[in-house]
Tab-separated table of C-alpha atoms in Angstrom:
chain	number	residue	atom	x	y	z
V	1	MET	CA	-7.282	-11.307	-4.014
V	2	ALA	CA	-6.049	-14.645	-2.640
V	3	VAL	CA	-2.308	-14.978	-2.127
V	4	ALA	CA	0.066	-17.143	-0.141
V	5	LYS	CA	0.614	-15.911	3.393
V	6	LYS	CA	4.273	-15.053	2.737
V	7	ASP	CA	3.244	-12.768	-0.135
V	8	GLN	CA	0.502	-10.984	1.807
V	9	GLU	CA	2.929	-8.354	3.126
V	10	ARG	CA	4.110	-7.527	-0.392
V	11	VAL	CA	0.519	-7.277	-1.603
V	12	THR	CA	-0.307	-4.943	1.264
V	13	TYR	CA	2.688	-2.728	0.478
V	14	ALA	CA	1.751	-2.629	-3.205
V	15	TRP	CA	-1.759	-1.561	-2.199
V	16	MET	CA	-0.408	1.176	0.078
V	17	TYR	CA	1.995	2.492	-2.570
V	18	GLY	CA	-0.864	2.601	-5.087
V	19	ALA	CA	-3.011	4.587	-2.662
V	20	GLN	CA	-0.139	6.983	-2.005
V	21	ALA	CA	0.456	7.463	-5.732
V	22	ARG	CA	-3.164	8.589	-6.121
V	23	LYS	CA	-2.764	11.042	-3.241
V	24	ASP	CA	0.428	12.375	-4.830
V	25	GLY	CA	-1.470	13.044	-8.064
V	26	LYS	CA	0.471	10.517	-10.117
V	27	GLU	CA	-1.000	8.775	-13.148
V	28	ARG	CA	-2.730	5.395	-12.886
V	29	ALA	CA	0.185	3.398	-14.283
V	30	VAL	CA	1.770	0.597	-12.267
V	31	PRO	CA	5.505	1.270	-11.788
V	32	GLU	CA	7.841	-1.407	-13.111
V	33	PHE	CA	8.878	-2.389	-9.580
V	34	TRP	CA	5.265	-3.315	-8.689
V	35	GLN	CA	4.370	-5.241	-11.873
V	36	GLU	CA	4.224	-8.588	-10.020
V	37	TYR	CA	1.627	-7.062	-7.668
V	38	ALA	CA	-0.089	-4.831	-10.218
V	39	GLU	CA	-3.595	-5.891	-9.201
V	40	ALA	CA	-3.029	-4.852	-5.579
V	41	TRP	CA	-1.350	-1.595	-6.646
V	42	LEU	CA	-4.326	-0.698	-8.835
V	43	LEU	CA	-6.796	-1.571	-6.063
V	44	GLY	CA	-4.945	0.809	-3.777
V	45	PHE	CA	-4.843	3.513	-6.435
V	46	ASP	CA	-8.592	3.174	-6.964
V	47	GLY	CA	-9.299	3.178	-3.213
V	48	GLU	CA	-10.675	-0.356	-3.266
V	49	PRO	CA	-10.005	-2.751	-0.362
V	50	ILE	CA	-8.021	-5.930	-0.836
V	51	ALA	CA	-10.573	-8.771	-0.754
V	52	GLY	CA	-10.639	-10.669	2.516
V	53	ASN	CA	-8.659	-8.052	4.404
V	54	GLY	CA	-10.915	-5.700	6.319
V	55	LYS	CA	-8.007	-4.333	8.359
V	56	ILE	CA	-6.576	-1.973	5.734
V	57	LYS	CA	-7.634	1.618	6.243
V	58	PRO	CA	-6.993	4.637	4.032
V	59	ILE	CA	-3.590	6.257	4.440
V	60	SER	CA	-3.854	9.425	6.471
V	61	ASP	CA	-2.525	12.715	5.136
V	62	GLN	CA	-1.162	13.272	8.635
V	63	MET	CA	0.616	9.914	8.895
V	64	GLU	CA	3.942	11.325	10.067
V	65	LYS	CA	2.213	13.031	12.984
V	66	GLU	CA	0.403	9.792	13.902
V	67	ILE	CA	3.486	7.570	14.064
V	68	ASP	CA	4.764	6.871	17.536
V	69	GLU	CA	8.520	7.618	17.377
V	70	ALA	CA	9.333	5.107	20.131
V	71	ALA	CA	7.559	2.308	18.236
V	72	VAL	CA	9.450	3.140	15.064
V	73	GLU	CA	12.813	3.004	16.852
V	74	LYS	CA	12.020	-0.459	18.311
V	75	GLY	CA	11.354	-1.887	14.831
């Protein structure tokens, strides 16, 4: 999925929200907010990687435990 560099962050977030929706047991329907990035959302929901981006890994069920609190506060 080729996109302009400035939109890559939005595509990545759409992908992550799609993956989380699947984990939460929600239906495979793109929410209105993500319609512009529906393709990325659906890829995330289906567990498919975003083409050309090998850095994205599945979202961990234990994500809150993995986040470094100090790093979050710096952001």
